[in-house]
Amino acid sequence: MIIIMTTPLTDHHQRIWTLFRVFFGISAVALGGGLAMLPIMKREFVDKRHWLSNDDMIDTVAVMQSLPGIISINMAALIGYRVAGLAGASAAAIAVALPPFITIIVIAAAVQGLLQSPTMGRIFHGVRSAICALILLSAIKLAKQILVSRFAVILAVIGFVVMVFLPINAIWIIVLSALAGYIYQTISRFRQQATPGSAS
Amino acid sequence: MSISLQLYLLFAKISLFTFGGGYAMIPLFQNELVTVNGFLTDAEFANMVALAQMTPGPVGLNAATYVGFNQAGIIGAAAGTLGLMTPSFILAVLAAIFVKVFKDNPTMQAVLSGVRPAVLGLIAAAVIFFADTSVFSAPLRNMWTAGASFGICWPGLLIFAITIAMELSGKIHMLWTLLVAGALGALLLA
């Protein structure tokens, strides 16, 4: 009985350990994380170890994009679950969270006073200007993919204006835009059914 | 309610309403951490995001660790991080189990057709938020406030322009761009 159980168990343990190692490594090295992790996942779990198929990866990406939360945690849990069940999902998620956790605590403990110095203030002012530019560039890139209909443009403009000029919590913008999307798509579907044959 | 539990619930809430990750989280974090709870000032928050960009790992996890640590030490950092992870983890495992329900689900797709453009609006708002503490010498909303002043911080604008040029060249790693920006800041800003 014990022998029968140990064979799959060792493989299971090995999978969990590999998940931990790979996700820890990616999280420790990658700046930003998220979708940048994908090529490494594919190499490690599809090409090298054949624990996942290409279709698994495609499914993972499709599902991931409709989930809220931290993209890298979503990805770790999805892939970890596919490879080694709940234990795999936990191992991968913890592995993703550990490197930033350790780094930030060390930095926060060590340089807290340093941030108050005038020179540090100027350096950070420079970095903030750069990040402002980086966010603008990523917004432009996203706009090309997302702003494909008048409905999308209107929602994006409303989201921007409300966020910048009104004291309204961003959570409400998300909730109301979700509702708007649902209502808009339901009405469009209704219209298409009402006028069959019309080009949409 | 203990501060750790408060941090846990706060970050779980933020996580649940974040779509698209990364920069899209900035307005949500700013709302909750600066406006609602007063854990940080606008400038401290912007510095924290800057720090998160320069260190490994996802920006959201870095932010939760940093704020949690400042509020309640290591326990606070762990509470914040776990809070941020919990909704992500539960939903992702459910999605892995019921992949057919989540994949190409028409209701989810309809909801996302509204959320995606709104999130783009939020990211654009994050640009203004950062400009307020870097490229502008005072917040943009001051323009419409009687008696308040608004202006451009020229060295900040120069660093902004140099960053765009470096990024569009497509050859420079982001870390170098940020280091150059920091060095220019130390030299040019008063």
mmCIF file of C-alpha atoms in Angstrom:
data_model
loop_
_atom_site.group_PDB
_atom_site.id
_atom_site.type_symbol
_atom_site.label_atom_id
_atom_site.label_comp_id
_atom_site.label_asym_id
_atom_site.label_seq_id
_atom_site.Cartn_x
_atom_site.Cartn_y
_atom_site.Cartn_z
ATOM 1 C CA MET A 1 0.000 0.000 0.000
ATOM 2 C CA ILE A 2 2.773 2.398 0.993
ATOM 3 C CA ILE A 3 4.775 1.570 -2.138
ATOM 4 C CA ILE A 4 1.749 2.136 -4.364
ATOM 5 C CA MET A 5 1.192 5.492 -2.781
ATOM 6 C CA THR A 6 4.783 6.734 -2.810
ATOM 7 C CA THR A 7 5.320 6.508 -6.543
ATOM 8 C CA PRO A 8 2.687 9.068 -7.571
ATOM 9 C CA LEU A 9 3.472 11.060 -4.438
ATOM 10 C CA THR A 10 7.102 11.639 -5.362
ATOM 11 C CA ASP A 11 6.075 12.777 -8.822
ATOM 12 C CA HIS A 12 3.505 15.013 -7.189
ATOM 13 C CA HIS A 13 6.120 16.420 -4.816
ATOM 14 C CA GLN A 14 8.505 16.979 -7.668
ATOM 15 C CA ARG A 15 5.845 18.873 -9.600
ATOM 16 C CA ILE A 16 5.057 21.076 -6.607
ATOM 17 C CA TRP A 17 8.747 21.808 -6.021
ATOM 18 C CA THR A 18 9.311 22.629 -9.712
ATOM 19 C CA LEU A 19 6.294 24.949 -9.706
ATOM 20 C CA PHE A 20 7.683 26.724 -6.661
ATOM 21 C CA ARG A 21 11.164 27.074 -8.162
ATOM 22 C CA VAL A 22 10.041 28.291 -11.583
ATOM 23 C CA PHE A 23 7.512 30.832 -10.261
ATOM 24 C CA PHE A 24 9.912 32.080 -7.579
ATOM 25 C CA GLY A 25 12.583 32.593 -10.234
ATOM 26 C CA ILE A 26 10.286 34.467 -12.595
ATOM 27 C CA SER A 27 8.934 36.692 -9.855
ATOM 28 C CA ALA A 28 12.436 37.464 -8.544
ATOM 29 C CA VAL A 29 13.756 38.481 -11.943
ATOM 30 C CA ALA A 30 10.871 39.935 -13.934
ATOM 31 C CA LEU A 31 10.152 43.625 -13.479
ATOM 32 C CA GLY A 32 6.437 44.205 -13.620
ATOM 33 C CA GLY A 33 5.397 40.567 -14.012
ATOM 34 C CA GLY A 34 2.024 39.692 -15.541
ATOM 35 C CA LEU A 35 1.868 38.668 -19.181
ATOM 36 C CA ALA A 36 5.651 38.931 -19.496
ATOM 37 C CA MET A 37 5.725 35.618 -17.597
ATOM 38 C CA LEU A 38 3.982 33.705 -20.394
ATOM 39 C CA PRO A 39 6.923 32.721 -22.635
ATOM 40 C CA ILE A 40 8.837 31.317 -19.642
ATOM 41 C CA MET A 41 5.776 29.333 -18.482
ATOM 42 C CA LYS A 42 5.409 27.852 -21.932
ATOM 43 C CA ARG A 43 9.072 26.865 -22.119
ATOM 44 C CA GLU A 44 9.146 25.276 -18.645
ATOM 45 C CA PHE A 45 5.795 23.451 -18.552
ATOM 46 C CA VAL A 46 4.894 22.824 -22.203
ATOM 47 C CA ASP A 47 8.154 22.431 -24.141
ATOM 48 C CA LYS A 48 10.516 21.096 -21.481
ATOM 49 C CA ARG A 49 8.349 18.943 -19.188
ATOM 50 C CA HIS A 50 5.155 18.320 -21.207
ATOM 51 C CA TRP A 51 3.017 18.801 -18.094
ATOM 52 C CA LEU A 52 0.697 21.094 -20.025
ATOM 53 C CA SER A 53 -0.430 21.221 -23.651
ATOM 54 C CA ASN A 54 -0.462 24.293 -25.867
ATOM 55 C CA ASP A 55 -4.251 24.300 -25.549
ATOM 56 C CA ASP A 56 -3.921 24.428 -21.758
ATOM 57 C CA MET A 57 -1.821 27.574 -22.121
ATOM 58 C CA ILE A 58 -4.292 29.187 -24.528
ATOM 59 C CA ASP A 59 -7.171 28.376 -22.146
ATOM 60 C CA THR A 60 -5.212 29.831 -19.259
ATOM 61 C CA VAL A 61 -4.629 33.129 -21.047
ATOM 62 C CA ALA A 62 -8.250 33.354 -22.190
ATOM 63 C CA VAL A 63 -9.581 32.758 -18.680
ATOM 64 C CA MET A 64 -6.970 34.923 -16.969
ATOM 65 C CA GLN A 65 -7.967 38.004 -18.872
ATOM 66 C CA SER A 66 -11.495 37.885 -17.512
ATOM 67 C CA LEU A 67 -10.469 37.477 -13.860
ATOM 68 C CA PRO A 68 -9.987 40.362 -11.463
ATOM 69 C CA GLY A 69 -6.933 40.575 -9.231
ATOM 70 C CA ILE A 70 -3.159 40.328 -9.548
ATOM 71 C CA ILE A 71 -2.356 38.887 -12.976
ATOM 72 C CA SER A 72 0.702 36.950 -11.814
ATOM 73 C CA ILE A 73 -1.199 35.387 -8.888
ATOM 74 C CA ASN A 74 -4.059 34.449 -11.236
ATOM 75 C CA MET A 75 -1.593 32.895 -13.638
ATOM 76 C CA ALA A 76 0.322 31.034 -10.902
ATOM 77 C CA ALA A 77 -2.890 29.596 -9.432
ATOM 78 C CA LEU A 78 -4.314 28.603 -12.844
ATOM 79 C CA ILE A 79 -1.149 26.904 -14.068
ATOM 80 C CA GLY A 80 -0.284 25.493 -10.627
ATOM 81 C CA TYR A 81 -3.732 23.903 -10.395
ATOM 82 C CA ARG A 82 -3.412 22.349 -13.851
ATOM 83 C CA VAL A 83 0.002 20.887 -13.031
ATOM 84 C CA ALA A 84 -0.523 19.681 -9.447
ATOM 85 C CA GLY A 85 -3.981 20.483 -8.086
ATOM 86 C CA LEU A 86 -4.665 22.711 -5.093
ATOM 87 C CA ALA A 87 -1.205 22.132 -3.584
ATOM 88 C CA GLY A 88 0.357 23.147 -6.898
ATOM 89 C CA ALA A 89 -1.749 26.294 -7.070
ATOM 90 C CA SER A 90 -0.748 27.224 -3.512
ATOM 91 C CA ALA A 91 2.957 26.539 -4.105
ATOM 92 C CA ALA A 92 2.989 28.643 -7.281
ATOM 93 C CA ALA A 93 1.057 31.543 -5.731
ATOM 94 C CA ILE A 94 3.281 31.664 -2.630
ATOM 95 C CA ALA A 95 6.379 31.469 -4.836
ATOM 96 C CA VAL A 96 5.203 34.506 -6.833
ATOM 97 C CA ALA A 97 4.482 36.516 -3.681
ATOM 98 C CA LEU A 98 7.688 35.754 -1.754
ATOM 99 C CA PRO A 99 10.380 37.652 -3.749
ATOM 100 C CA PRO A 100 8.562 41.035 -3.720
ATOM 101 C CA PHE A 101 7.600 40.452 -0.082
ATOM 102 C CA ILE A 102 11.223 39.932 0.968
ATOM 103 C CA THR A 103 12.646 42.690 -1.272
ATOM 104 C CA ILE A 104 10.177 45.338 -0.157
ATOM 105 C CA ILE A 105 10.548 44.549 3.541
ATOM 106 C CA VAL A 106 14.339 44.809 3.277
ATOM 107 C CA ILE A 107 14.071 48.089 1.365
ATOM 108 C CA ALA A 108 11.360 49.512 3.612
ATOM 109 C CA ALA A 109 13.338 48.652 6.738
ATOM 110 C CA ALA A 110 16.690 49.850 5.382
ATOM 111 C CA VAL A 111 15.967 53.007 3.418
ATOM 112 C CA GLN A 112 12.968 54.501 5.182
ATOM 113 C CA GLY A 113 15.002 57.477 6.458
ATOM 114 C CA LEU A 114 16.840 57.790 3.155
ATOM 115 C CA LEU A 115 13.634 58.672 1.298
ATOM 116 C CA GLN A 116 13.361 61.823 3.376
ATOM 117 C CA SER A 117 16.715 63.263 2.207
ATOM 118 C CA PRO A 118 16.516 66.129 -0.341
ATOM 119 C CA THR A 119 18.747 64.348 -2.888
ATOM 120 C CA MET A 120 16.543 61.228 -2.706
ATOM 121 C CA GLY A 121 13.557 63.524 -3.144
ATOM 122 C CA ARG A 122 15.012 64.862 -6.411
ATOM 123 C CA ILE A 123 15.924 61.382 -7.663
ATOM 124 C CA PHE A 124 12.393 60.192 -6.986
ATOM 125 C CA HIS A 125 10.941 63.270 -8.661
ATOM 126 C CA GLY A 126 12.917 62.284 -11.761
ATOM 127 C CA VAL A 127 11.699 58.681 -11.573
ATOM 128 C CA ARG A 128 8.083 59.847 -11.151
ATOM 129 C CA SER A 129 8.408 61.928 -14.347
ATOM 130 C CA ALA A 130 9.688 58.822 -16.150
ATOM 131 C CA ILE A 131 6.884 56.614 -14.810
ATOM 132 C CA CYS A 132 4.371 59.215 -15.931
ATOM 133 C CA ALA A 133 5.777 58.753 -19.459
ATOM 134 C CA LEU A 134 5.783 54.934 -19.169
ATOM 135 C CA ILE A 135 2.128 54.842 -18.099
ATOM 136 C CA LEU A 136 1.173 57.196 -20.948
ATOM 137 C CA LEU A 137 2.913 54.930 -23.492
ATOM 138 C CA SER A 138 1.189 51.816 -22.146
ATOM 139 C CA ALA A 139 -2.171 53.653 -22.160
ATOM 140 C CA ILE A 140 -1.657 54.547 -25.844
ATOM 141 C CA LYS A 141 -0.762 50.946 -26.679
ATOM 142 C CA LEU A 142 -3.870 49.700 -24.851
ATOM 143 C CA ALA A 143 -6.073 52.358 -26.462
ATOM 144 C CA LYS A 144 -5.272 50.934 -29.903
ATOM 145 C CA GLN A 145 -6.653 47.536 -28.816
ATOM 146 C CA ILE A 146 -9.583 48.686 -26.706
ATOM 147 C CA LEU A 147 -11.043 51.768 -28.404
ATOM 148 C CA VAL A 148 -12.657 49.910 -31.292
ATOM 149 C CA SER A 149 -16.229 51.184 -30.917
ATOM 150 C CA ARG A 150 -17.978 54.430 -30.029
ATOM 151 C CA PHE A 151 -19.276 52.728 -26.868
ATOM 152 C CA ALA A 152 -15.710 51.973 -25.758
ATOM 153 C CA VAL A 153 -14.513 55.541 -26.441
ATOM 154 C CA ILE A 154 -17.400 57.036 -24.447
ATOM 155 C CA LEU A 155 -16.782 54.746 -21.452
ATOM 156 C CA ALA A 156 -13.038 55.424 -21.474
ATOM 157 C CA VAL A 157 -13.579 59.203 -21.585
ATOM 158 C CA ILE A 158 -16.157 59.059 -18.789
ATOM 159 C CA GLY A 159 -13.847 56.870 -16.668
ATOM 160 C CA PHE A 160 -10.974 59.312 -17.168
ATOM 161 C CA VAL A 161 -12.938 62.507 -16.508
ATOM 162 C CA VAL A 162 -14.741 61.146 -13.447
ATOM 163 C CA MET A 163 -11.511 59.794 -11.964
ATOM 164 C CA VAL A 164 -9.526 62.993 -12.474
ATOM 165 C CA PHE A 165 -12.124 65.604 -11.566
ATOM 166 C CA LEU A 166 -14.695 64.020 -9.249
ATOM 167 C CA PRO A 167 -14.197 62.648 -5.751
ATOM 168 C CA ILE A 168 -15.609 59.229 -6.676
ATOM 169 C CA ASN A 169 -13.998 55.925 -5.711
ATOM 170 C CA ALA A 170 -12.508 53.996 -8.654
ATOM 171 C CA ILE A 171 -14.408 50.893 -7.481
ATOM 172 C CA TRP A 172 -17.674 52.554 -8.529
ATOM 173 C CA ILE A 173 -16.294 53.260 -11.982
ATOM 174 C CA ILE A 174 -15.502 49.536 -12.367
ATOM 175 C CA VAL A 175 -18.919 48.416 -11.056
ATOM 176 C CA LEU A 176 -20.902 50.872 -13.200
ATOM 177 C CA SER A 177 -18.865 50.175 -16.346
ATOM 178 C CA ALA A 178 -19.453 46.431 -15.859
ATOM 179 C CA LEU A 179 -23.173 47.130 -15.645
ATOM 180 C CA ALA A 180 -23.014 49.419 -18.709
ATOM 181 C CA GLY A 181 -21.206 46.719 -20.701
ATOM 182 C CA TYR A 182 -23.783 44.106 -19.734
ATOM 183 C CA ILE A 183 -26.770 46.308 -20.590
ATOM 184 C CA TYR A 184 -25.229 47.526 -23.857
ATOM 185 C CA GLN A 185 -24.414 44.002 -25.082
ATOM 186 C CA THR A 186 -27.867 42.716 -24.075
ATOM 187 C CA ILE A 187 -29.550 45.510 -26.042
ATOM 188 C CA SER A 188 -27.322 44.926 -29.082
ATOM 189 C CA ARG A 189 -28.126 41.211 -29.032
ATOM 190 C CA PHE A 190 -31.826 42.025 -28.765
ATOM 191 C CA ARG A 191 -31.627 44.350 -31.747
ATOM 192 C CA GLN A 192 -29.803 41.775 -33.839
ATOM 193 C CA GLN A 193 -32.499 39.207 -33.067
ATOM 194 C CA ALA A 194 -35.260 41.719 -33.836
ATOM 195 C CA THR A 195 -33.866 42.482 -37.298
ATOM 196 C CA PRO A 196 -32.563 39.170 -38.659
ATOM 197 C CA GLY A 197 -30.405 39.420 -41.737
ATOM 198 C CA SER A 198 -29.247 42.950 -41.067
ATOM 199 C CA ALA A 199 -25.495 43.358 -41.222
ATOM 200 C CA SER A 200 -23.987 44.167 -37.850
ATOM 201 C CA MET B 1 -10.902 45.584 14.393
ATOM 202 C CA SER B 2 -7.172 44.975 14.473
ATOM 203 C CA ILE B 3 -5.007 46.849 11.982
ATOM 204 C CA SER B 4 -3.855 43.588 10.361
ATOM 205 C CA LEU B 5 -7.401 42.417 9.708
ATOM 206 C CA GLN B 6 -8.211 45.878 8.376
ATOM 207 C CA LEU B 7 -5.234 45.686 5.978
ATOM 208 C CA TYR B 8 -6.215 42.183 4.900
ATOM 209 C CA LEU B 9 -9.792 43.216 4.077
ATOM 210 C CA LEU B 10 -8.714 46.460 2.403
ATOM 211 C CA PHE B 11 -6.335 44.735 -0.016
ATOM 212 C CA ALA B 12 -8.794 41.903 -0.659
ATOM 213 C CA LYS B 13 -11.344 44.547 -1.689
ATOM 214 C CA ILE B 14 -8.865 46.316 -3.992
ATOM 215 C CA SER B 15 -7.900 43.008 -5.600
ATOM 216 C CA LEU B 16 -11.506 42.058 -6.279
ATOM 217 C CA PHE B 17 -12.107 45.222 -8.316
ATOM 218 C CA THR B 18 -8.840 45.267 -10.257
ATOM 219 C CA PHE B 19 -8.998 44.243 -13.890
ATOM 220 C CA GLY B 20 -5.928 44.303 -16.089
ATOM 221 C CA GLY B 21 -3.409 44.494 -13.243
ATOM 222 C CA GLY B 22 -0.368 46.767 -13.108
ATOM 223 C CA TYR B 23 -1.057 50.395 -13.903
ATOM 224 C CA ALA B 24 -4.824 49.846 -13.762
ATOM 225 C CA MET B 25 -4.448 49.324 -10.008
ATOM 226 C CA ILE B 26 -2.961 52.757 -9.380
ATOM 227 C CA PRO B 27 -6.241 54.727 -9.114
ATOM 228 C CA LEU B 28 -7.814 52.045 -6.895
ATOM 229 C CA PHE B 29 -4.805 51.984 -4.602
ATOM 230 C CA GLN B 30 -4.651 55.777 -4.539
ATOM 231 C CA ASN B 31 -8.351 56.042 -3.623
ATOM 232 C CA GLU B 32 -8.149 53.560 -0.789
ATOM 233 C CA LEU B 33 -4.680 54.296 0.617
ATOM 234 C CA VAL B 34 -4.545 58.087 0.267
ATOM 235 C CA THR B 35 -8.089 59.455 0.024
ATOM 236 C CA VAL B 36 -10.137 57.044 2.143
ATOM 237 C CA ASN B 37 -7.690 55.744 4.771
ATOM 238 C CA GLY B 38 -4.949 58.397 4.788
ATOM 239 C CA PHE B 39 -2.170 55.794 5.118
ATOM 240 C CA LEU B 40 0.012 57.811 2.701
ATOM 241 C CA THR B 41 0.189 61.303 1.164
ATOM 242 C CA ASP B 42 -0.043 61.727 -2.634
ATOM 243 C CA ALA B 43 3.741 62.185 -2.905
ATOM 244 C CA GLU B 44 4.487 59.185 -0.657
ATOM 245 C CA PHE B 45 2.104 57.078 -2.715
ATOM 246 C CA ALA B 46 3.761 58.143 -5.979
ATOM 247 C CA ASN B 47 7.195 57.329 -4.493
ATOM 248 C CA MET B 48 5.943 53.934 -3.435
ATOM 249 C CA VAL B 49 4.743 53.147 -6.968
ATOM 250 C CA ALA B 50 8.116 54.353 -8.285
ATOM 251 C CA LEU B 51 9.895 52.044 -5.838
ATOM 252 C CA ALA B 52 7.603 49.172 -6.822
ATOM 253 C CA GLN B 53 8.507 49.722 -10.488
ATOM 254 C CA MET B 54 12.226 49.517 -9.749
ATOM 255 C CA THR B 55 12.040 46.294 -7.721
ATOM 256 C CA PRO B 56 11.146 42.794 -8.926
ATOM 257 C CA GLY B 57 7.637 41.420 -8.728
ATOM 258 C CA PRO B 58 4.169 42.736 -9.511
ATOM 259 C CA VAL B 59 3.478 46.364 -8.576
ATOM 260 C CA GLY B 60 0.357 45.436 -6.593
ATOM 261 C CA LEU B 61 2.163 42.949 -4.349
ATOM 262 C CA ASN B 62 4.988 45.426 -3.758
ATOM 263 C CA ALA B 63 2.500 48.114 -2.784
ATOM 264 C CA ALA B 64 0.583 45.841 -0.391
ATOM 265 C CA THR B 65 3.819 44.729 1.288
ATOM 266 C CA TYR B 66 5.113 48.296 1.600
ATOM 267 C CA VAL B 67 1.922 49.779 3.031
ATOM 268 C CA GLY B 68 1.316 46.792 5.316
ATOM 269 C CA PHE B 69 4.883 47.003 6.635
ATOM 270 C CA ASN B 70 4.647 50.738 7.302
ATOM 271 C CA GLN B 71 1.353 50.357 9.130
ATOM 272 C CA ALA B 72 1.993 47.233 11.198
ATOM 273 C CA GLY B 73 5.448 45.730 10.564
ATOM 274 C CA ILE B 74 6.002 42.259 9.134
ATOM 275 C CA ILE B 75 2.588 41.006 10.298
ATOM 276 C CA GLY B 76 0.966 43.953 8.512
ATOM 277 C CA ALA B 77 2.987 43.266 5.356
ATOM 278 C CA ALA B 78 1.899 39.617 5.422
ATOM 279 C CA ALA B 79 -1.742 40.604 6.047
ATOM 280 C CA GLY B 80 -1.730 43.056 3.121
ATOM 281 C CA THR B 81 -0.069 40.581 0.754
ATOM 282 C CA LEU B 82 -2.392 37.713 1.736
ATOM 283 C CA GLY B 83 -5.405 40.010 1.388
ATOM 284 C CA LEU B 84 -4.371 40.958 -2.128
ATOM 285 C CA MET B 85 -3.765 37.287 -3.017
ATOM 286 C CA THR B 86 -6.956 35.762 -1.610
ATOM 287 C CA PRO B 87 -9.588 36.802 -4.205
ATOM 288 C CA SER B 88 -7.127 36.224 -7.076
ATOM 289 C CA PHE B 89 -6.287 32.775 -5.802
ATOM 290 C CA ILE B 90 -9.855 31.604 -5.103
ATOM 291 C CA LEU B 91 -11.192 32.883 -8.437
ATOM 292 C CA ALA B 92 -8.275 31.443 -10.412
ATOM 293 C CA VAL B 93 -8.669 27.993 -8.835
ATOM 294 C CA LEU B 94 -12.423 28.089 -9.503
ATOM 295 C CA ALA B 95 -11.678 29.125 -13.081
ATOM 296 C CA ALA B 96 -9.209 26.252 -13.463
ATOM 297 C CA ILE B 97 -11.856 23.790 -12.244
ATOM 298 C CA PHE B 98 -14.735 25.245 -14.268
ATOM 299 C CA VAL B 99 -12.684 26.380 -17.247
ATOM 300 C CA LYS B 100 -15.566 25.765 -19.689
ATOM 301 C CA VAL B 101 -17.869 28.062 -17.732
ATOM 302 C CA PHE B 102 -15.354 30.897 -17.621
ATOM 303 C CA LYS B 103 -13.983 30.597 -21.139
ATOM 304 C CA ASP B 104 -15.944 32.566 -23.750
ATOM 305 C CA ASN B 105 -18.778 33.103 -21.267
ATOM 306 C CA PRO B 106 -21.115 35.649 -22.989
ATOM 307 C CA THR B 107 -22.107 37.361 -19.730
ATOM 308 C CA MET B 108 -18.477 37.754 -18.673
ATOM 309 C CA GLN B 109 -17.555 39.012 -22.137
ATOM 310 C CA ALA B 110 -20.392 41.570 -22.020
ATOM 311 C CA VAL B 111 -19.287 42.786 -18.588
ATOM 312 C CA LEU B 112 -15.677 43.045 -19.770
ATOM 313 C CA SER B 113 -16.695 45.009 -22.866
ATOM 314 C CA GLY B 114 -17.618 47.756 -20.408
ATOM 315 C CA VAL B 115 -14.858 47.259 -17.849
ATOM 316 C CA ARG B 116 -11.937 47.262 -20.336
ATOM 317 C CA PRO B 117 -12.497 50.785 -21.725
ATOM 318 C CA ALA B 118 -13.234 52.136 -18.228
ATOM 319 C CA VAL B 119 -9.953 50.651 -16.998
ATOM 320 C CA LEU B 120 -8.204 52.399 -19.891
ATOM 321 C CA GLY B 121 -9.751 55.645 -18.599
ATOM 322 C CA LEU B 122 -8.390 54.838 -15.132
ATOM 323 C CA ILE B 123 -4.901 54.238 -16.531
ATOM 324 C CA ALA B 124 -5.082 57.588 -18.332
ATOM 325 C CA ALA B 125 -6.106 59.133 -14.995
ATOM 326 C CA ALA B 126 -3.002 57.561 -13.442
ATOM 327 C CA VAL B 127 -0.927 59.511 -15.997
ATOM 328 C CA ILE B 128 -2.454 62.760 -14.673
ATOM 329 C CA PHE B 129 -1.935 61.635 -11.093
ATOM 330 C CA PHE B 130 1.785 61.101 -11.750
ATOM 331 C CA ALA B 131 2.086 64.318 -13.742
ATOM 332 C CA ASP B 132 0.592 66.185 -10.766
ATOM 333 C CA THR B 133 3.627 65.259 -8.657
ATOM 334 C CA SER B 134 6.300 65.416 -11.371
ATOM 335 C CA VAL B 135 5.678 67.145 -14.715
ATOM 336 C CA PHE B 136 3.274 69.763 -13.304
ATOM 337 C CA SER B 137 4.360 72.067 -10.507
ATOM 338 C CA ALA B 138 0.880 71.882 -8.969
ATOM 339 C CA PRO B 139 -2.109 69.548 -9.474
ATOM 340 C CA LEU B 140 -3.983 69.915 -12.767
ATOM 341 C CA ARG B 141 -7.316 70.402 -10.971
ATOM 342 C CA ASN B 142 -5.924 73.701 -9.602
ATOM 343 C CA MET B 143 -6.553 75.156 -13.078
ATOM 344 C CA TRP B 144 -10.257 75.260 -12.302
ATOM 345 C CA THR B 145 -9.911 76.364 -8.695
ATOM 346 C CA ALA B 146 -10.078 80.091 -8.075
ATOM 347 C CA GLY B 147 -6.940 81.421 -6.389
ATOM 348 C CA ALA B 148 -4.921 78.199 -6.845
ATOM 349 C CA SER B 149 -1.897 78.159 -9.119
ATOM 350 C CA PHE B 150 -0.919 75.694 -11.826
ATOM 351 C CA GLY B 151 2.297 75.422 -13.801
ATOM 352 C CA ILE B 152 4.782 73.176 -15.568
ATOM 353 C CA CYS B 153 7.902 71.810 -13.887
ATOM 354 C CA TRP B 154 10.306 72.117 -16.820
ATOM 355 C CA PRO B 155 13.028 69.674 -15.676
ATOM 356 C CA GLY B 156 10.262 67.158 -14.977
ATOM 357 C CA LEU B 157 8.864 67.675 -18.475
ATOM 358 C CA LEU B 158 12.353 67.219 -19.967
ATOM 359 C CA ILE B 159 12.817 63.881 -18.130
ATOM 360 C CA PHE B 160 9.323 62.886 -19.311
ATOM 361 C CA ALA B 161 10.301 63.615 -22.942
ATOM 362 C CA ILE B 162 13.663 61.818 -22.645
ATOM 363 C CA THR B 163 11.900 58.751 -21.213
ATOM 364 C CA ILE B 164 9.486 58.661 -24.150
ATOM 365 C CA ALA B 165 12.397 58.893 -26.597
ATOM 366 C CA MET B 166 14.305 56.101 -24.797
ATOM 367 C CA GLU B 167 11.273 53.809 -24.696
ATOM 368 C CA LEU B 168 10.336 54.420 -28.353
ATOM 369 C CA SER B 169 13.878 53.515 -29.420
ATOM 370 C CA GLY B 170 12.903 50.035 -28.156
ATOM 371 C CA LYS B 171 16.454 49.067 -27.270
ATOM 372 C CA ILE B 172 16.818 50.182 -23.669
ATOM 373 C CA HIS B 173 15.754 48.092 -20.681
ATOM 374 C CA MET B 174 13.219 49.867 -18.486
ATOM 375 C CA LEU B 175 15.522 49.691 -15.460
ATOM 376 C CA TRP B 176 18.156 51.794 -17.294
ATOM 377 C CA THR B 177 15.510 54.298 -18.312
ATOM 378 C CA LEU B 178 14.470 54.695 -14.666
ATOM 379 C CA LEU B 179 18.106 55.007 -13.494
ATOM 380 C CA VAL B 180 18.765 57.732 -16.090
ATOM 381 C CA ALA B 181 15.596 59.508 -14.976
ATOM 382 C CA GLY B 182 16.692 59.344 -11.326
ATOM 383 C CA ALA B 183 20.164 60.675 -12.145
ATOM 384 C CA LEU B 184 18.719 63.517 -14.238
ATOM 385 C CA GLY B 185 16.370 64.303 -11.369
ATOM 386 C CA ALA B 186 19.268 64.631 -8.931
ATOM 387 C CA LEU B 187 21.145 66.916 -11.375
ATOM 388 C CA LEU B 188 18.385 69.103 -12.814
ATOM 389 C CA LEU B 189 15.712 69.483 -10.170
ATOM 390 C CA ALA B 190 15.940 72.074 -7.474
#
